mmCIF file of C-alpha atoms in Angstrom:
data_model
loop_
_atom_site.group_PDB
_atom_site.id
_atom_site.type_symbol
_atom_site.label_atom_id
_atom_site.label_comp_id
_atom_site.label_asym_id
_atom_site.label_seq_id
_atom_site.Cartn_x
_atom_site.Cartn_y
_atom_site.Cartn_z
ATOM 1 C CA MET Q 59 0.000 0.000 0.000
ATOM 2 C CA ASP Q 60 2.920 2.332 0.611
ATOM 3 C CA THR Q 61 3.682 2.302 -3.126
ATOM 4 C CA ILE Q 62 0.308 3.852 -3.995
ATOM 5 C CA PRO Q 63 0.838 7.618 -4.370
ATOM 6 C CA LEU Q 64 -2.654 8.555 -3.149
ATOM 7 C CA ASP Q 65 -3.950 7.797 0.327
ATOM 8 C CA TYR Q 66 -7.188 5.877 0.911
ATOM 9 C CA GLU Q 67 -9.174 8.941 1.996
ATOM 10 C CA THR Q 68 -8.206 10.895 -1.119
ATOM 11 C CA LEU Q 69 -9.064 8.012 -3.430
ATOM 12 C CA ARG Q 70 -12.474 7.614 -1.831
ATOM 13 C CA LEU Q 71 -13.172 11.322 -2.297
ATOM 14 C CA ILE Q 72 -11.969 11.208 -5.912
ATOM 15 C CA TRP Q 73 -14.331 8.346 -6.679
ATOM 16 C CA TRP Q 74 -17.220 10.189 -5.054
ATOM 17 C CA LEU Q 75 -16.468 13.100 -7.384
ATOM 18 C CA LEU Q 76 -16.142 10.780 -10.378
ATOM 19 C CA LEU Q 77 -19.533 9.228 -9.647
ATOM 20 C CA GLY Q 78 -20.981 12.724 -9.597
ATOM 21 C CA ILE Q 79 -19.326 13.513 -12.941
ATOM 22 C CA LEU Q 80 -20.676 10.305 -14.486
ATOM 23 C CA LEU Q 81 -24.174 11.012 -13.176
ATOM 24 C CA ILE Q 82 -24.079 14.553 -14.538
ATOM 25 C CA GLY Q 83 -22.661 13.262 -17.839
ATOM 26 C CA PHE Q 84 -25.530 10.799 -18.163
ATOM 27 C CA ALA Q 85 -28.170 13.376 -17.225
ATOM 28 C CA VAL Q 86 -26.821 15.970 -19.674
ATOM 29 C CA MET Q 87 -25.959 13.689 -22.593
ATOM 30 C CA ASP Q 88 -28.651 11.001 -22.439
ATOM 31 C CA GLY Q 89 -31.047 13.368 -20.676
ATOM 32 C CA PHE Q 90 -31.938 15.216 -23.856
ATOM 33 C CA ASP Q 91 -32.678 11.851 -25.522
ATOM 34 C CA LEU Q 92 -35.159 11.072 -22.748
ATOM 35 C CA GLY Q 93 -36.586 14.591 -23.009
ATOM 36 C CA VAL Q 94 -37.049 14.329 -26.777
ATOM 37 C CA GLY Q 95 -38.810 10.965 -26.350
ATOM 38 C CA THR Q 96 -41.131 12.472 -23.748
ATOM 39 C CA LEU Q 97 -41.912 15.401 -26.063
ATOM 40 C CA LEU Q 98 -42.568 13.216 -29.131
ATOM 41 C CA PRO Q 99 -46.408 13.139 -28.897
ATOM 42 C CA ALA Q 100 -46.583 16.879 -28.160
ATOM 43 C CA VAL Q 101 -44.229 18.389 -30.736
ATOM 44 C CA ALA Q 102 -44.787 16.033 -33.698
ATOM 45 C CA ARG Q 103 -48.281 15.839 -35.206
ATOM 46 C CA THR Q 104 -47.622 14.071 -38.532
ATOM 47 C CA ASP Q 105 -45.563 11.054 -39.511
ATOM 48 C CA ALA Q 106 -43.037 13.302 -41.248
ATOM 49 C CA GLU Q 107 -42.633 15.421 -38.112
ATOM 50 C CA ARG Q 108 -42.227 12.329 -35.947
ATOM 51 C CA ARG Q 109 -39.486 11.032 -38.227
ATOM 52 C CA LEU Q 110 -37.818 14.416 -37.934
ATOM 53 C CA VAL Q 111 -37.845 14.218 -34.125
ATOM 54 C CA LEU Q 112 -36.634 10.616 -34.026
ATOM 55 C CA ASN Q 113 -33.696 11.385 -36.288
ATOM 56 C CA VAL Q 114 -32.526 14.149 -33.957
ATOM 57 C CA VAL Q 115 -31.586 11.572 -31.324
ATOM 58 C CA GLY Q 116 -31.506 8.347 -33.367
ATOM 59 C CA PRO Q 117 -27.820 8.581 -34.373
ATOM 60 C CA VAL Q 118 -26.529 9.479 -30.879
ATOM 61 C CA TRP Q 119 -28.641 7.832 -28.190
ATOM 62 C CA GLU Q 120 -26.543 4.650 -28.074
ATOM 63 C CA GLY Q 121 -23.344 6.592 -27.470
ATOM 64 C CA ASN Q 122 -25.028 8.769 -24.876
ATOM 65 C CA GLN Q 123 -26.182 5.705 -22.938
ATOM 66 C CA VAL Q 124 -22.545 4.742 -22.399
ATOM 67 C CA TRP Q 125 -22.544 7.216 -19.485
ATOM 68 C CA LEU Q 126 -25.204 5.124 -17.721
ATOM 69 C CA ILE Q 127 -23.309 1.878 -18.335
ATOM 70 C CA VAL Q 128 -20.017 3.335 -17.114
ATOM 71 C CA GLY Q 129 -21.759 4.815 -14.060
ATOM 72 C CA GLY Q 130 -23.263 1.447 -13.127
ATOM 73 C CA ALA Q 131 -19.910 -0.272 -13.596
ATOM 74 C CA ALA Q 132 -18.187 2.375 -11.457
ATOM 75 C CA ILE Q 133 -20.674 1.855 -8.614
ATOM 76 C CA PHE Q 134 -20.173 -1.922 -8.836
ATOM 77 C CA ALA Q 135 -16.383 -1.671 -8.673
ATOM 78 C CA ALA Q 136 -15.818 1.369 -6.449
ATOM 79 C CA PHE Q 137 -18.726 1.065 -3.983
ATOM 80 C CA PRO Q 138 -19.884 -2.584 -4.046
ATOM 81 C CA ALA Q 139 -22.021 -2.236 -0.912
ATOM 82 C CA LEU Q 140 -23.960 0.605 -2.557
ATOM 83 C CA TYR Q 141 -24.433 -1.539 -5.659
ATOM 84 C CA ALA Q 142 -25.620 -4.503 -3.579
ATOM 85 C CA VAL Q 143 -28.156 -2.517 -1.552
ATOM 86 C CA SER Q 144 -29.568 -0.401 -4.371
ATOM 87 C CA PHE Q 145 -29.750 -3.099 -7.059
ATOM 88 C CA SER Q 146 -31.357 -5.611 -4.700
ATOM 89 C CA GLY Q 147 -33.617 -3.287 -2.716
ATOM 90 C CA PHE Q 148 -34.796 -1.328 -5.771
ATOM 91 C CA TYR Q 149 -35.130 -4.470 -7.867
ATOM 92 C CA LEU Q 150 -38.577 -3.754 -9.354
ATOM 93 C CA ALA Q 151 -37.722 -0.114 -10.008
ATOM 94 C CA MET Q 152 -34.582 -1.205 -11.873
ATOM 95 C CA PHE Q 153 -36.625 -3.628 -13.972
ATOM 96 C CA LEU Q 154 -39.095 -0.849 -14.787
ATOM 97 C CA ILE Q 155 -36.237 1.359 -16.009
ATOM 98 C CA LEU Q 156 -34.733 -1.546 -17.952
ATOM 99 C CA PHE Q 157 -38.061 -2.330 -19.618
ATOM 100 C CA ALA Q 158 -38.520 1.304 -20.628
ATOM 101 C CA LEU Q 159 -34.969 1.600 -21.945
ATOM 102 C CA ILE Q 160 -35.395 -1.599 -23.985
ATOM 103 C CA LEU Q 161 -38.416 -0.036 -25.709
ATOM 104 C CA ARG Q 162 -36.189 2.722 -27.092
ATOM 105 C CA PRO Q 163 -33.911 0.696 -29.419
ATOM 106 C CA VAL Q 164 -36.778 -1.600 -30.376
ATOM 107 C CA GLY Q 165 -38.940 1.421 -31.202
ATOM 108 C CA PHE Q 166 -36.232 3.036 -33.320
ATOM 109 C CA LYS Q 167 -35.567 -0.157 -35.276
ATOM 110 C CA PHE Q 168 -39.134 -1.431 -35.748
ATOM 111 C CA ARG Q 169 -41.146 1.770 -36.215
ATOM 112 C CA SER Q 170 -40.434 2.241 -39.915
ATOM 113 C CA LYS Q 171 -40.464 -1.436 -40.846
ATOM 114 C CA VAL Q 172 -44.176 -1.286 -41.687
ATOM 115 C CA GLU Q 173 -45.962 1.615 -43.375
ATOM 116 C CA ASP Q 174 -49.059 1.386 -41.217
ATOM 117 C CA LYS Q 175 -50.377 4.221 -39.036
ATOM 118 C CA ARG Q 176 -51.414 1.980 -36.156
ATOM 119 C CA TRP Q 177 -48.103 0.105 -36.204
ATOM 120 C CA ARG Q 178 -46.122 3.336 -36.093
ATOM 121 C CA ALA Q 179 -48.417 4.852 -33.453
ATOM 122 C CA VAL Q 180 -47.736 1.894 -31.121
ATOM 123 C CA TRP Q 181 -43.980 2.335 -31.423
ATOM 124 C CA ASP Q 182 -44.261 6.109 -31.049
ATOM 125 C CA TRP Q 183 -45.940 5.593 -27.687
ATOM 126 C CA GLY Q 184 -43.270 3.020 -26.858
ATOM 127 C CA LEU Q 185 -40.626 5.670 -27.512
ATOM 128 C CA PHE Q 186 -42.562 8.085 -25.310
ATOM 129 C CA ILE Q 187 -42.574 5.518 -22.480
ATOM 130 C CA GLY Q 188 -38.863 4.934 -23.090
ATOM 131 C CA GLY Q 189 -38.254 8.622 -22.433
ATOM 132 C CA PHE Q 190 -40.785 9.488 -19.735
ATOM 133 C CA VAL Q 191 -40.502 6.463 -17.427
ATOM 134 C CA PRO Q 192 -36.695 6.509 -16.916
ATOM 135 C CA ALA Q 193 -36.761 10.289 -16.420
ATOM 136 C CA LEU Q 194 -39.443 9.908 -13.752
ATOM 137 C CA VAL Q 195 -37.966 6.862 -11.995
ATOM 138 C CA PHE Q 196 -34.439 8.313 -11.856
ATOM 139 C CA GLY Q 197 -35.878 11.401 -10.173
ATOM 140 C CA VAL Q 198 -37.903 9.282 -7.756
ATOM 141 C CA ALA Q 199 -34.679 7.407 -6.918
ATOM 142 C CA MET Q 200 -32.907 10.685 -6.123
ATOM 143 C CA GLY Q 201 -35.806 11.616 -3.871
ATOM 144 C CA ASN Q 202 -35.527 8.323 -2.016
ATOM 145 C CA VAL Q 203 -31.836 8.970 -1.404
ATOM 146 C CA LEU Q 204 -32.863 12.058 0.563
ATOM 147 C CA LEU Q 205 -35.636 10.156 2.346
ATOM 148 C CA GLY Q 206 -33.417 7.155 3.037
ATOM 149 C CA ALA Q 207 -34.032 3.534 2.105
ATOM 150 C CA PRO Q 208 -35.400 0.942 4.559
ATOM 151 C CA PHE Q 209 -32.405 -1.367 4.920
ATOM 152 C CA HIS Q 210 -29.944 -2.513 7.554
ATOM 153 C CA PHE Q 211 -27.035 -4.902 8.098
ATOM 154 C CA ASP Q 212 -26.729 -7.663 10.648
ATOM 155 C CA ASP Q 213 -23.501 -8.441 12.528
ATOM 156 C CA THR Q 214 -22.189 -10.433 9.550
ATOM 157 C CA LEU Q 215 -22.945 -7.553 7.144
ATOM 158 C CA ARG Q 216 -25.813 -9.358 5.451
ATOM 159 C CA ILE Q 217 -28.238 -6.883 3.904
ATOM 160 C CA TYR Q 218 -31.908 -6.779 4.890
ATOM 161 C CA TYR Q 219 -34.202 -4.601 2.780
ATOM 162 C CA THR Q 220 -37.574 -4.118 4.476
ATOM 163 C CA GLY Q 221 -39.396 -1.875 2.010
ATOM 164 C CA GLY Q 222 -41.598 -2.403 -1.040
ATOM 165 C CA PHE Q 223 -41.866 -0.933 -4.521
ATOM 166 C CA PHE Q 224 -44.878 1.295 -3.897
ATOM 167 C CA ALA Q 225 -43.302 2.667 -0.723
ATOM 168 C CA LEU Q 226 -40.777 4.350 -3.038
ATOM 169 C CA LEU Q 227 -43.593 6.455 -4.520
ATOM 170 C CA SER Q 228 -44.024 8.818 -1.576
ATOM 171 C CA PRO Q 229 -45.234 12.377 -2.295
ATOM 172 C CA PHE Q 230 -41.748 13.854 -1.882
ATOM 173 C CA ALA Q 231 -40.164 11.216 -4.127
ATOM 174 C CA VAL Q 232 -42.803 11.831 -6.802
ATOM 175 C CA LEU Q 233 -42.078 15.573 -6.559
ATOM 176 C CA CYS Q 234 -38.395 14.813 -7.228
ATOM 177 C CA GLY Q 235 -39.488 12.658 -10.153
ATOM 178 C CA LEU Q 236 -41.406 15.612 -11.604
ATOM 179 C CA VAL Q 237 -38.326 17.822 -11.201
ATOM 180 C CA SER Q 238 -36.372 15.254 -13.209
ATOM 181 C CA VAL Q 239 -39.006 14.983 -15.950
ATOM 182 C CA SER Q 240 -39.435 18.737 -16.331
ATOM 183 C CA MET Q 241 -35.697 19.492 -16.461
ATOM 184 C CA LEU Q 242 -35.051 16.759 -19.048
ATOM 185 C CA VAL Q 243 -38.029 17.854 -21.150
ATOM 186 C CA ALA Q 244 -36.594 21.396 -21.193
ATOM 187 C CA HIS Q 245 -33.207 19.951 -22.139
ATOM 188 C CA GLY Q 246 -34.716 17.888 -24.941
ATOM 189 C CA ALA Q 247 -36.670 20.900 -26.197
ATOM 190 C CA ALA Q 248 -33.420 22.868 -26.433
ATOM 191 C CA MET Q 249 -31.889 20.127 -28.584
ATOM 192 C CA LEU Q 250 -34.959 20.083 -30.845
ATOM 193 C CA THR Q 251 -34.656 23.862 -31.190
ATOM 194 C CA ILE Q 252 -31.031 23.434 -32.254
ATOM 195 C CA LYS Q 253 -31.640 20.602 -34.723
ATOM 196 C CA THR Q 254 -35.025 21.414 -36.318
ATOM 197 C CA ASP Q 255 -36.990 24.234 -37.905
ATOM 198 C CA GLY Q 256 -40.638 24.957 -38.543
ATOM 199 C CA PRO Q 257 -43.599 23.735 -36.457
ATOM 200 C CA VAL Q 258 -41.560 21.133 -34.531
ATOM 201 C CA ALA Q 259 -39.065 23.724 -33.307
ATOM 202 C CA MET Q 260 -41.855 26.200 -32.517
ATOM 203 C CA ARG Q 261 -43.749 23.664 -30.379
ATOM 204 C CA ALA Q 262 -40.500 22.537 -28.724
ATOM 205 C CA ARG Q 263 -39.724 26.119 -27.708
ATOM 206 C CA ARG Q 264 -43.185 26.580 -26.238
ATOM 207 C CA TYR Q 265 -43.328 23.315 -24.258
ATOM 208 C CA GLY Q 266 -39.665 23.530 -23.302
ATOM 209 C CA SER Q 267 -39.980 27.007 -21.816
ATOM 210 C CA LEU Q 268 -42.948 25.853 -19.719
ATOM 211 C CA ALA Q 269 -40.983 22.795 -18.570
ATOM 212 C CA ALA Q 270 -37.995 24.960 -17.623
ATOM 213 C CA LEU Q 271 -40.228 27.244 -15.543
ATOM 214 C CA ALA Q 272 -41.767 24.171 -13.904
ATOM 215 C CA THR Q 273 -38.258 22.907 -13.112
ATOM 216 C CA ALA Q 274 -37.398 26.106 -11.229
ATOM 217 C CA VAL Q 275 -40.669 26.104 -9.261
ATOM 218 C CA LEU Q 276 -40.623 22.382 -8.404
ATOM 219 C CA PHE Q 277 -36.938 22.502 -7.448
ATOM 220 C CA VAL Q 278 -37.586 25.349 -5.009
ATOM 221 C CA LEU Q 279 -40.559 23.477 -3.515
ATOM 222 C CA ALA Q 280 -38.423 20.349 -3.088
ATOM 223 C CA GLY Q 281 -35.704 22.429 -1.402
ATOM 224 C CA ILE Q 282 -38.163 23.909 1.081
ATOM 225 C CA TRP Q 283 -39.489 20.410 1.812
ATOM 226 C CA VAL Q 284 -35.953 19.135 2.459
ATOM 227 C CA ALA Q 285 -35.172 22.039 4.785
ATOM 228 C CA PHE Q 286 -38.325 21.823 6.897
ATOM 229 C CA GLY Q 287 -39.918 18.425 6.393
ATOM 230 C CA ILE Q 288 -37.274 15.760 5.685
ATOM 231 C CA THR Q 289 -35.143 13.961 8.261
ATOM 232 C CA GLY Q 290 -31.434 14.160 7.468
ATOM 233 C CA HIS Q 291 -28.469 12.293 8.913
ATOM 234 C CA THR Q 292 -25.200 13.393 10.475
ATOM 235 C CA ILE Q 293 -22.242 11.249 11.500
ATOM 236 C CA VAL Q 294 -21.713 11.621 15.226
ATOM 237 C CA GLY Q 295 -18.090 12.250 16.103
ATOM 238 C CA VAL Q 296 -15.183 11.957 13.687
ATOM 239 C CA ALA Q 297 -15.442 9.230 11.026
ATOM 240 C CA ASP Q 298 -12.292 7.241 10.318
ATOM 241 C CA THR Q 299 -11.961 8.122 6.641
ATOM 242 C CA ALA Q 300 -9.002 5.802 6.043
ATOM 243 C CA ALA Q 301 -10.214 2.657 7.806
ATOM 244 C CA ALA Q 302 -11.294 -0.561 6.100
ATOM 245 C CA SER Q 303 -14.888 -0.424 4.870
ATOM 246 C CA ASN Q 304 -17.475 -1.461 7.438
ATOM 247 C CA PRO Q 305 -20.826 0.404 7.497
ATOM 248 C CA LEU Q 306 -21.441 -0.556 11.122
ATOM 249 C CA PHE Q 307 -18.355 1.239 12.504
ATOM 250 C CA LYS Q 308 -20.074 4.594 13.000
ATOM 251 C CA GLN Q 309 -22.911 6.306 14.843
ATOM 252 C CA VAL Q 310 -25.434 8.467 13.038
ATOM 253 C CA ALA Q 311 -27.814 11.085 14.405
ATOM 254 C CA SER Q 312 -30.990 12.177 12.615
ATOM 255 C CA ALA Q 313 -32.971 15.408 12.704
ATOM 256 C CA THR Q 314 -35.477 17.269 10.555
ATOM 257 C CA GLY Q 315 -33.563 19.591 8.256
ATOM 258 C CA GLY Q 316 -30.366 17.614 8.821
ATOM 259 C CA TRP Q 317 -29.504 17.704 5.135
ATOM 260 C CA MET Q 318 -28.939 21.463 5.414
ATOM 261 C CA ALA Q 319 -25.927 21.035 7.738
ATOM 262 C CA ASN Q 320 -23.345 21.105 4.939
ATOM 263 C CA TYR Q 321 -24.820 24.310 3.561
ATOM 264 C CA GLN Q 322 -24.616 25.902 6.999
ATOM 265 C CA ALA Q 323 -21.015 24.758 7.444
ATOM 266 C CA MET Q 324 -19.939 25.797 3.913
ATOM 267 C CA PRO Q 325 -22.036 28.804 2.815
ATOM 268 C CA TRP Q 326 -20.291 28.913 -0.588
ATOM 269 C CA THR Q 327 -22.110 25.723 -1.566
ATOM 270 C CA TRP Q 328 -25.353 27.714 -1.870
ATOM 271 C CA ILE Q 329 -24.100 28.548 -5.354
ATOM 272 C CA PHE Q 330 -25.352 25.157 -6.576
ATOM 273 C CA PRO Q 331 -29.081 25.534 -5.747
ATOM 274 C CA VAL Q 332 -28.956 29.164 -6.902
ATOM 275 C CA LEU Q 333 -27.451 28.132 -10.251
ATOM 276 C CA GLY Q 334 -30.043 25.367 -10.516
ATOM 277 C CA VAL Q 335 -32.878 27.895 -10.339
ATOM 278 C CA LEU Q 336 -31.157 30.535 -12.462
ATOM 279 C CA GLY Q 337 -30.142 28.003 -15.113
ATOM 280 C CA ALA Q 338 -33.731 26.778 -15.463
ATOM 281 C CA LEU Q 339 -35.145 30.317 -15.661
ATOM 282 C CA LEU Q 340 -32.493 31.365 -18.189
ATOM 283 C CA SER Q 341 -33.252 28.279 -20.269
ATOM 284 C CA ALA Q 342 -36.940 29.257 -20.335
ATOM 285 C CA LEU Q 343 -36.113 32.767 -21.552
ATOM 286 C CA LEU Q 344 -33.684 31.550 -24.204
ATOM 287 C CA LEU Q 345 -36.128 28.960 -25.498
ATOM 288 C CA ARG Q 346 -38.766 31.658 -25.854
ATOM 289 C CA ALA Q 347 -36.239 33.670 -27.851
ATOM 290 C CA GLY Q 348 -35.457 30.680 -30.084
ATOM 291 C CA ARG Q 349 -31.795 30.526 -29.042
ATOM 292 C CA GLY Q 350 -31.471 26.756 -28.849
ATOM 293 C CA GLY Q 351 -27.707 26.488 -28.319
ATOM 294 C CA SER Q 352 -27.657 28.933 -25.414
ATOM 295 C CA ALA Q 353 -30.792 27.324 -23.954
ATOM 296 C CA PHE Q 354 -29.092 23.913 -24.116
ATOM 297 C CA LEU Q 355 -26.093 25.210 -22.170
ATOM 298 C CA ALA Q 356 -28.385 26.876 -19.610
ATOM 299 C CA SER Q 357 -30.414 23.701 -19.092
ATOM 300 C CA ALA Q 358 -27.188 21.672 -18.819
ATOM 301 C CA LEU Q 359 -26.060 24.109 -16.105
ATOM 302 C CA ALA Q 360 -29.394 23.652 -14.322
ATOM 303 C CA ILE Q 361 -29.131 19.849 -14.491
ATOM 304 C CA ALA Q 362 -25.560 19.783 -13.186
ATOM 305 C CA SER Q 363 -26.375 22.249 -10.393
ATOM 306 C CA ILE Q 364 -29.498 20.369 -9.277
ATOM 307 C CA ILE Q 365 -27.516 17.110 -9.041
ATOM 308 C CA LEU Q 366 -24.682 18.846 -7.186
ATOM 309 C CA THR Q 367 -27.225 20.404 -4.805
ATOM 310 C CA GLU Q 368 -28.272 16.949 -3.638
ATOM 311 C CA GLY Q 369 -24.699 15.687 -3.605
ATOM 312 C CA VAL Q 370 -23.619 18.484 -1.264
ATOM 313 C CA ALA Q 371 -26.668 17.971 0.962
ATOM 314 C CA VAL Q 372 -26.103 14.268 1.618
ATOM 315 C CA PHE Q 373 -22.274 14.276 1.673
ATOM 316 C CA PRO Q 374 -20.622 12.010 2.828
ATOM 317 C CA PHE Q 375 -23.635 9.687 2.618
ATOM 318 C CA LEU Q 376 -24.219 7.616 -0.516
ATOM 319 C CA LEU Q 377 -27.409 5.857 0.553
ATOM 320 C CA PRO Q 378 -28.896 6.718 3.962
ATOM 321 C CA SER Q 379 -30.965 4.167 5.865
ATOM 322 C CA SER Q 380 -34.377 5.358 7.038
ATOM 323 C CA THR Q 381 -34.898 2.489 9.489
ATOM 324 C CA HIS Q 382 -31.379 2.027 10.933
ATOM 325 C CA PRO Q 383 -29.427 5.268 10.401
ATOM 326 C CA SER Q 384 -26.147 3.722 11.581
ATOM 327 C CA SER Q 385 -26.362 1.234 8.694
ATOM 328 C CA SER Q 386 -26.278 4.091 6.195
ATOM 329 C CA LEU Q 387 -23.651 3.833 3.483
ATOM 330 C CA THR Q 388 -21.050 6.578 3.159
ATOM 331 C CA LEU Q 389 -18.074 6.969 0.874
ATOM 332 C CA TRP Q 390 -15.802 6.325 3.889
ATOM 333 C CA ASP Q 391 -17.210 2.904 4.808
ATOM 334 C CA SER Q 392 -18.623 1.259 1.662
ATOM 335 C CA SER Q 393 -15.798 1.496 -0.885
ATOM 336 C CA SER Q 394 -13.566 -1.133 -2.428
ATOM 337 C CA SER Q 395 -10.000 -1.589 -1.255
ATOM 338 C CA HIS Q 396 -7.264 1.028 -1.559
ATOM 339 C CA LEU Q 397 -5.558 -0.887 -4.394
ATOM 340 C CA THR Q 398 -8.800 -1.448 -6.318
ATOM 341 C CA LEU Q 399 -9.697 2.240 -6.250
ATOM 342 C CA PHE Q 400 -6.220 3.199 -7.447
ATOM 343 C CA VAL Q 401 -6.158 0.716 -10.344
ATOM 344 C CA MET Q 402 -9.620 1.818 -11.419
ATOM 345 C CA LEU Q 403 -8.548 5.455 -11.287
ATOM 346 C CA VAL Q 404 -5.607 4.755 -13.610
ATOM 347 C CA VAL Q 405 -7.905 2.963 -16.077
ATOM 348 C CA THR Q 406 -10.449 5.787 -15.887
ATOM 349 C CA CYS Q 407 -7.795 8.423 -16.550
ATOM 350 C CA LEU Q 408 -6.824 6.514 -19.691
ATOM 351 C CA PHE Q 409 -10.254 5.775 -21.148
ATOM 352 C CA LEU Q 410 -12.557 8.586 -20.010
ATOM 353 C CA PRO Q 411 -10.748 11.195 -22.170
ATOM 354 C CA LEU Q 412 -11.109 8.833 -25.145
ATOM 355 C CA ILE Q 413 -14.859 8.621 -24.582
ATOM 356 C CA ILE Q 414 -15.104 12.409 -24.390
ATOM 357 C CA LEU Q 415 -12.983 12.891 -27.538
ATOM 358 C CA TYR Q 416 -14.969 10.321 -29.507
ATOM 359 C CA THR Q 417 -18.264 11.848 -28.393
ATOM 360 C CA SER Q 418 -17.054 15.307 -29.412
ATOM 361 C CA TRP Q 419 -16.034 13.985 -32.831
ATOM 362 C CA VAL Q 420 -19.447 12.327 -33.353
ATOM 363 C CA TYR Q 421 -21.322 15.534 -32.585
ATOM 364 C CA ARG Q 422 -19.031 17.488 -34.886
ATOM 365 C CA VAL Q 423 -19.735 15.075 -37.744
ATOM 366 C CA LEU Q 424 -23.491 15.206 -37.074
ATOM 367 C CA ARG Q 425 -23.682 18.981 -36.682
ATOM 368 C CA GLY Q 426 -26.379 20.853 -38.595
ATOM 369 C CA LYS Q 427 -30.154 20.634 -38.683
ATOM 370 C CA VAL Q 428 -32.292 17.629 -39.478
ATOM 371 C CA SER Q 429 -34.685 18.408 -42.325
ATOM 372 C CA PRO Q 430 -37.135 16.461 -44.528
ATOM 373 C CA GLU Q 431 -34.644 16.821 -47.382
ATOM 374 C CA SER Q 432 -31.796 15.319 -45.353
ATOM 375 C CA LEU Q 433 -33.999 12.367 -44.391
ATOM 376 C CA GLU Q 434 -34.858 11.692 -48.035
ATOM 377 C CA GLN Q 435 -31.179 11.743 -48.973
ATOM 378 C CA ASN Q 436 -30.182 9.412 -46.146
ATOM 379 C CA HIS Q 437 -31.567 5.926 -46.731
ATOM 380 C CA ASN Q 438 -30.370 4.848 -43.249
ATOM 381 C CA SER Q 439 -32.590 7.365 -41.434
ATOM 382 C CA TYR Q 440 -35.359 6.195 -39.126
#
């Protein structure tokens, strides 16, 4: 261990930051795909318009989903206890997301196989479900992180999950789900404004600006709820940030408004919720003005800031326990070994820049608007 240039505490913190980056990358890059799918029935009224919308995201959605795959792999390797609790306790929710995400590639591939209105209408609604359901469920999951999950460990560190699927759909969690849907719809509308013209772009600007305003309002309501109505956790005493991982080697206190402690201790972190609101409001204004590129950047800022707002609030917790607070998982007591984190960091430093460079190249090649003429010229279009 002495040959590893970074200490255990630093590596754990780095991987917490990397998980945040991967989550933001997924929300920004694949988020507009989900938003476009959710907007499909609203912005496209004819078959030609629907093809236009589908071909905005059709060439890029697979690459964008890499962020989700890498994020899941990072959780598995860097924080295996978090992976075990979340993927077993939220089993049905994960299957719901998986089912919805499977509809997306199937919808893209099968929709145009048959020139029948009813056939295409079925797959259009499948693509809507593939956008709306993951956006909602991911937001509900973020809400349940703040509420805490009903799990605990016994003395041998076996996991016991005592909740059910419908218990995840509490009013606060559903509110967080609506924040997620509205912010991704605004993000998708910005992409449609960039890539299309005519009635599709006009409707996207209108619905997107409303969604961006809803994002700001719902985000503020969720923040007030967290401050005055949600029980938050605090580690009692000083956590041993360099010890071997064991979630039971700590004591946790709980109190209403406890998730505001980090903001009180570090006032500069208020910049994240402020940017979340301002980014959403700015996105609404820019969409109204038809400035799609600027609106996309503003909505990306809002998405990143909203995710960072929750990350700061729960730090250092990864998944709090609502029934046994001392079983809560933190980055200090649920990570892989020192050597594993270091080897993974080296691999990430080698391959993550390649992913970013390749993604940048793809978007450069695919720059420009999607038009009926371009679809007629491209026989591989959806």
